[in-house]
Structure formats: structure tokens, C-alpha cells
């Protein structure tokens, strides 16, 4: 199965693709959380090839990788690293993407079947769940 990386805080998560993932309390953040110690625009993850970078976006309570506070300069981070935003644990996880099954449904007017694949319905399965 294809593999991807995702950023997770509690049940909120976002797959890392070619775009930047911003975490904060602002509704304009990619992952919007309501922790008071997380700034409105706190930190961002982004991917360059196979490498993942994290940077602080001027937060009040800091962004930490393995207990070391980072600043606005991007720092490479790997899955399994201890990541904390304002004291809130963030997880960078490798996941498998389960492909969507193709299904056939009948047209509402009864004129025959249509093929329908909903590409927005993907199941994210943590890699460790397979072991």
C-alpha cells in the first residue's frame, strides 16, 4: 500500500503533501486546535522530497523537538520524534493509505449503472497497527 506522513494532535490530523501544514488556534490554520497555550498561528510542517521540516511561527510558548526549543528557521524532523507545541504533544506518523474501492451504483432515474469512485474517502491506517 502507498505510504504517507501525517501530523496529529488528538483526533485532528492532516496528511503532509507538498503544501505547508499550519497548526494554531486561528480558524485559518490547517489544523485548528483550542488549546490556550498554542498560539493563533503557532508552527508549521512542510515536506521537501522525503524530508519533513518544522518551524516556529513566532509562538509565545514555543515549539520543541526532543526537548529543544526551535525558532523560525526550519528544522528537519522525523517520525517518532518528541514534538511539543506550547506543552501540547504533536505526533508525526507514518501511515498507509488504503485505496478506495470502486463501486457501481444505479442512476437515480433508473437508466443504468454508473461507476462511482469517491477519492475523498481514504482510510488512514497507522503503520504500527499492521504489526
PDB file of C-alpha atoms in Angstrom:
ATOM      1  CA  UNK A   1       0.000   0.000   0.000  1.00  0.00           C
ATOM      2  CA  UNK A   2       1.127   3.596  -0.562  1.00  0.00           C
ATOM      3  CA  UNK A   3       2.610   5.352   2.477  1.00  0.00           C
ATOM      4  CA  UNK A   4       2.192   8.919   3.697  1.00  0.00           C
ATOM      5  CA  UNK A   5       3.069  11.069   6.694  1.00  0.00           C
ATOM      6  CA  UNK A   6       0.503  12.847   8.813  1.00  0.00           C
ATOM      7  CA  UNK A   7       0.609  15.387  11.633  1.00  0.00           C
ATOM      8  CA  UNK A   8      -1.783  14.592  14.506  1.00  0.00           C
ATOM      9  CA  UNK A   9      -2.946  16.402  17.657  1.00  0.00           C
ATOM     10  CA  UNK A  10      -5.582  14.355  19.496  1.00  0.00           C
ATOM     11  CA  UNK A  11      -8.100  13.423  16.790  1.00  0.00           C
ATOM     12  CA  UNK A  12      -7.241  16.319  14.429  1.00  0.00           C
ATOM     13  CA  UNK A  13      -4.795  15.372  11.659  1.00  0.00           C
ATOM     14  CA  UNK A  14      -3.547  16.389   8.242  1.00  0.00           C
ATOM     15  CA  UNK A  15      -1.550  14.419   5.683  1.00  0.00           C
ATOM     16  CA  UNK A  16       1.714  16.109   4.711  1.00  0.00           C
ATOM     17  CA  UNK A  17       1.798  16.619   0.970  1.00  0.00           C
ATOM     18  CA  UNK A  18       3.519  19.367  -0.975  1.00  0.00           C
ATOM     19  CA  UNK A  19       1.788  22.094   0.996  1.00  0.00           C
ATOM     20  CA  UNK A  20       2.558  23.622   4.353  1.00  0.00           C
ATOM     21  CA  UNK A  21       0.508  22.452   7.362  1.00  0.00           C
ATOM     22  CA  UNK A  22      -0.015  25.297   9.851  1.00  0.00           C
ATOM     23  CA  UNK A  23      -1.079  24.488  13.422  1.00  0.00           C
ATOM     24  CA  UNK A  24      -2.738  27.094  15.627  1.00  0.00           C
ATOM     25  CA  UNK A  25      -5.919  28.386  17.248  1.00  0.00           C
ATOM     26  CA  UNK A  26      -6.830  30.515  14.237  1.00  0.00           C
ATOM     27  CA  UNK A  27      -9.640  29.149  12.068  1.00  0.00           C
ATOM     28  CA  UNK A  28      -7.303  29.844   9.134  1.00  0.00           C
ATOM     29  CA  UNK A  29      -4.843  27.190  10.387  1.00  0.00           C
ATOM     30  CA  UNK A  30      -4.689  23.880   8.552  1.00  0.00           C
ATOM     31  CA  UNK A  31      -5.103  22.137  11.920  1.00  0.00           C
ATOM     32  CA  UNK A  32      -7.165  24.374  14.191  1.00  0.00           C
ATOM     33  CA  UNK A  33      -6.989  23.492  17.898  1.00  0.00           C
ATOM     34  CA  UNK A  34      -8.372  25.165  21.002  1.00  0.00           C
ATOM     35  CA  UNK A  35      -5.508  24.742  23.464  1.00  0.00           C
ATOM     36  CA  UNK A  36      -4.840  28.091  25.209  1.00  0.00           C
ATOM     37  CA  UNK A  37      -1.047  27.531  25.249  1.00  0.00           C
ATOM     38  CA  UNK A  38      -0.964  27.157  21.455  1.00  0.00           C
ATOM     39  CA  UNK A  39      -0.708  30.483  19.630  1.00  0.00           C
ATOM     40  CA  UNK A  40      -3.156  31.533  16.921  1.00  0.00           C
ATOM     41  CA  UNK A  41      -0.529  30.758  14.279  1.00  0.00           C
ATOM     42  CA  UNK A  42       1.929  28.572  16.203  1.00  0.00           C
ATOM     43  CA  UNK A  43       4.075  26.368  13.949  1.00  0.00           C
ATOM     44  CA  UNK A  44       4.200  24.766  10.528  1.00  0.00           C
ATOM     45  CA  UNK A  45       5.290  21.485   8.991  1.00  0.00           C
ATOM     46  CA  UNK A  46       6.217  21.117   5.353  1.00  0.00           C
ATOM     47  CA  UNK A  47       7.741  18.484   3.131  1.00  0.00           C
ATOM     48  CA  UNK A  48      10.629  18.762   0.680  1.00  0.00           C
ATOM     49  CA  UNK A  49      11.051  15.447  -1.139  1.00  0.00           C
ATOM     50  CA  UNK A  50      11.365  12.791   1.568  1.00  0.00           C
ATOM     51  CA  UNK A  51      12.368  15.268   4.286  1.00  0.00           C
ATOM     52  CA  UNK A  52       9.984  16.902   6.788  1.00  0.00           C
ATOM     53  CA  UNK A  53      10.657  20.301   8.337  1.00  0.00           C
ATOM     54  CA  UNK A  54       9.113  22.078  11.324  1.00  0.00           C
ATOM     55  CA  UNK A  55       9.422  25.764  12.187  1.00  0.00           C
ATOM     56  CA  UNK A  56       8.021  28.015  14.878  1.00  0.00           C
ATOM     57  CA  UNK A  57       5.940  30.923  13.594  1.00  0.00           C
ATOM     58  CA  UNK A  58       6.593  33.334  16.478  1.00  0.00           C
ATOM     59  CA  UNK A  59       4.624  31.458  19.135  1.00  0.00           C
ATOM     60  CA  UNK A  60       4.543  32.616  22.753  1.00  0.00           C
ATOM     61  CA  UNK A  61       5.004  29.220  24.433  1.00  0.00           C
ATOM     62  CA  UNK A  62       7.447  27.656  21.996  1.00  0.00           C
ATOM     63  CA  UNK A  63       7.906  24.726  19.649  1.00  0.00           C
ATOM     64  CA  UNK A  64      10.116  21.871  20.844  1.00  0.00           C
ATOM     65  CA  UNK A  65      11.731  18.868  19.165  1.00  0.00           C
ATOM     66  CA  UNK A  66      13.120  16.290  21.603  1.00  0.00           C
ATOM     67  CA  UNK A  67      13.020  18.931  24.355  1.00  0.00           C
ATOM     68  CA  UNK A  68      14.973  21.580  22.415  1.00  0.00           C
ATOM     69  CA  UNK A  69      13.200  24.840  21.579  1.00  0.00           C
ATOM     70  CA  UNK A  70      13.345  25.755  17.904  1.00  0.00           C
ATOM     71  CA  UNK A  71      12.880  29.122  16.223  1.00  0.00           C
ATOM     72  CA  UNK A  72      11.734  30.378  12.845  1.00  0.00           C
ATOM     73  CA  UNK A  73      14.487  28.551  10.951  1.00  0.00           C
ATOM     74  CA  UNK A  74      13.228  25.189   9.619  1.00  0.00           C
ATOM     75  CA  UNK A  75      14.487  22.112  11.472  1.00  0.00           C
ATOM     76  CA  UNK A  76      14.327  18.642   9.937  1.00  0.00           C
ATOM     77  CA  UNK A  77      12.165  16.248  11.947  1.00  0.00           C
ATOM     78  CA  UNK A  78      11.468  12.528  11.603  1.00  0.00           C
ATOM     79  CA  UNK A  79       8.500  10.345  12.542  1.00  0.00           C
ATOM     80  CA  UNK A  80       8.767   9.301  16.176  1.00  0.00           C
ATOM     81  CA  UNK A  81      10.488  12.497  17.352  1.00  0.00           C
ATOM     82  CA  UNK A  82       9.066  14.071  20.515  1.00  0.00           C
ATOM     83  CA  UNK A  83       7.313  17.228  19.272  1.00  0.00           C
ATOM     84  CA  UNK A  84       5.593  19.710  21.574  1.00  0.00           C
ATOM     85  CA  UNK A  85       3.768  22.966  20.822  1.00  0.00           C
ATOM     86  CA  UNK A  86       3.188  25.042  23.954  1.00  0.00           C
ATOM     87  CA  UNK A  87       3.299  21.859  26.040  1.00  0.00           C
ATOM     88  CA  UNK A  88       0.843  20.002  23.780  1.00  0.00           C
ATOM     89  CA  UNK A  89       2.159  16.742  22.274  1.00  0.00           C
ATOM     90  CA  UNK A  90       2.119  16.549  18.451  1.00  0.00           C
ATOM     91  CA  UNK A  91       2.674  13.329  16.529  1.00  0.00           C
ATOM     92  CA  UNK A  92       4.322  12.885  13.139  1.00  0.00           C
ATOM     93  CA  UNK A  93       3.185   9.448  11.996  1.00  0.00           C
ATOM     94  CA  UNK A  94       3.870   7.253   9.000  1.00  0.00           C
ATOM     95  CA  UNK A  95       0.593   5.787   7.724  1.00  0.00           C
ATOM     96  CA  UNK A  96      -0.572   3.546   4.923  1.00  0.00           C
ATOM     97  CA  UNK A  97      -3.225   4.814   2.563  1.00  0.00           C
ATOM     98  CA  UNK A  98      -5.897   2.207   1.923  1.00  0.00           C
ATOM     99  CA  UNK A  99      -7.166   2.718  -1.618  1.00  0.00           C
ATOM    100  CA  UNK A 100     -10.831   3.355  -2.222  1.00  0.00           C
ATOM    101  CA  UNK A 101     -12.872   0.540  -3.664  1.00  0.00           C
ATOM    102  CA  UNK A 102     -14.656   1.189  -6.960  1.00  0.00           C
ATOM    103  CA  UNK A 103     -18.386   0.690  -6.638  1.00  0.00           C
ATOM    104  CA  UNK A 104     -21.253   0.544  -9.071  1.00  0.00           C
ATOM    105  CA  UNK A 105     -24.482   2.334  -8.332  1.00  0.00           C
ATOM    106  CA  UNK A 106     -27.675   2.804 -10.301  1.00  0.00           C
ATOM    107  CA  UNK A 107     -28.588   6.209 -11.668  1.00  0.00           C
ATOM    108  CA  UNK A 108     -31.436   7.884  -9.773  1.00  0.00           C
ATOM    109  CA  UNK A 109     -33.586   7.887 -12.921  1.00  0.00           C
ATOM    110  CA  UNK A 110     -33.095   4.112 -13.394  1.00  0.00           C
ATOM    111  CA  UNK A 111     -31.300   4.429 -16.764  1.00  0.00           C
ATOM    112  CA  UNK A 112     -28.440   2.143 -15.775  1.00  0.00           C
ATOM    113  CA  UNK A 113     -25.374   1.783 -13.618  1.00  0.00           C
ATOM    114  CA  UNK A 114     -22.695   4.404 -13.166  1.00  0.00           C
ATOM    115  CA  UNK A 115     -19.170   3.870 -11.888  1.00  0.00           C
ATOM    116  CA  UNK A 116     -18.510   5.977  -8.847  1.00  0.00           C
ATOM    117  CA  UNK A 117     -15.229   6.327  -7.015  1.00  0.00           C
ATOM    118  CA  UNK A 118     -15.143   8.815  -4.191  1.00  0.00           C
ATOM    119  CA  UNK A 119     -11.463   9.739  -3.972  1.00  0.00           C
ATOM    120  CA  UNK A 120     -12.068  11.854  -0.855  1.00  0.00           C
ATOM    121  CA  UNK A 121     -12.830   8.731   1.172  1.00  0.00           C
ATOM    122  CA  UNK A 122      -9.450   7.334   2.136  1.00  0.00           C
ATOM    123  CA  UNK A 123      -8.706   5.370   5.241  1.00  0.00           C
ATOM    124  CA  UNK A 124      -5.560   6.273   7.146  1.00  0.00           C
ATOM    125  CA  UNK A 125      -4.114   3.281   8.947  1.00  0.00           C
ATOM    126  CA  UNK A 126      -1.177   3.860  11.351  1.00  0.00           C
ATOM    127  CA  UNK A 127       1.749   1.652  10.281  1.00  0.00           C
ATOM    128  CA  UNK A 128       2.173   0.240  13.780  1.00  0.00           C
ATOM    129  CA  UNK A 129      -1.401  -1.112  13.686  1.00  0.00           C
ATOM    130  CA  UNK A 130      -0.313  -3.561  10.968  1.00  0.00           C
ATOM    131  CA  UNK A 131       2.351  -5.194  13.143  1.00  0.00           C
TER     132      UNK A 131
END
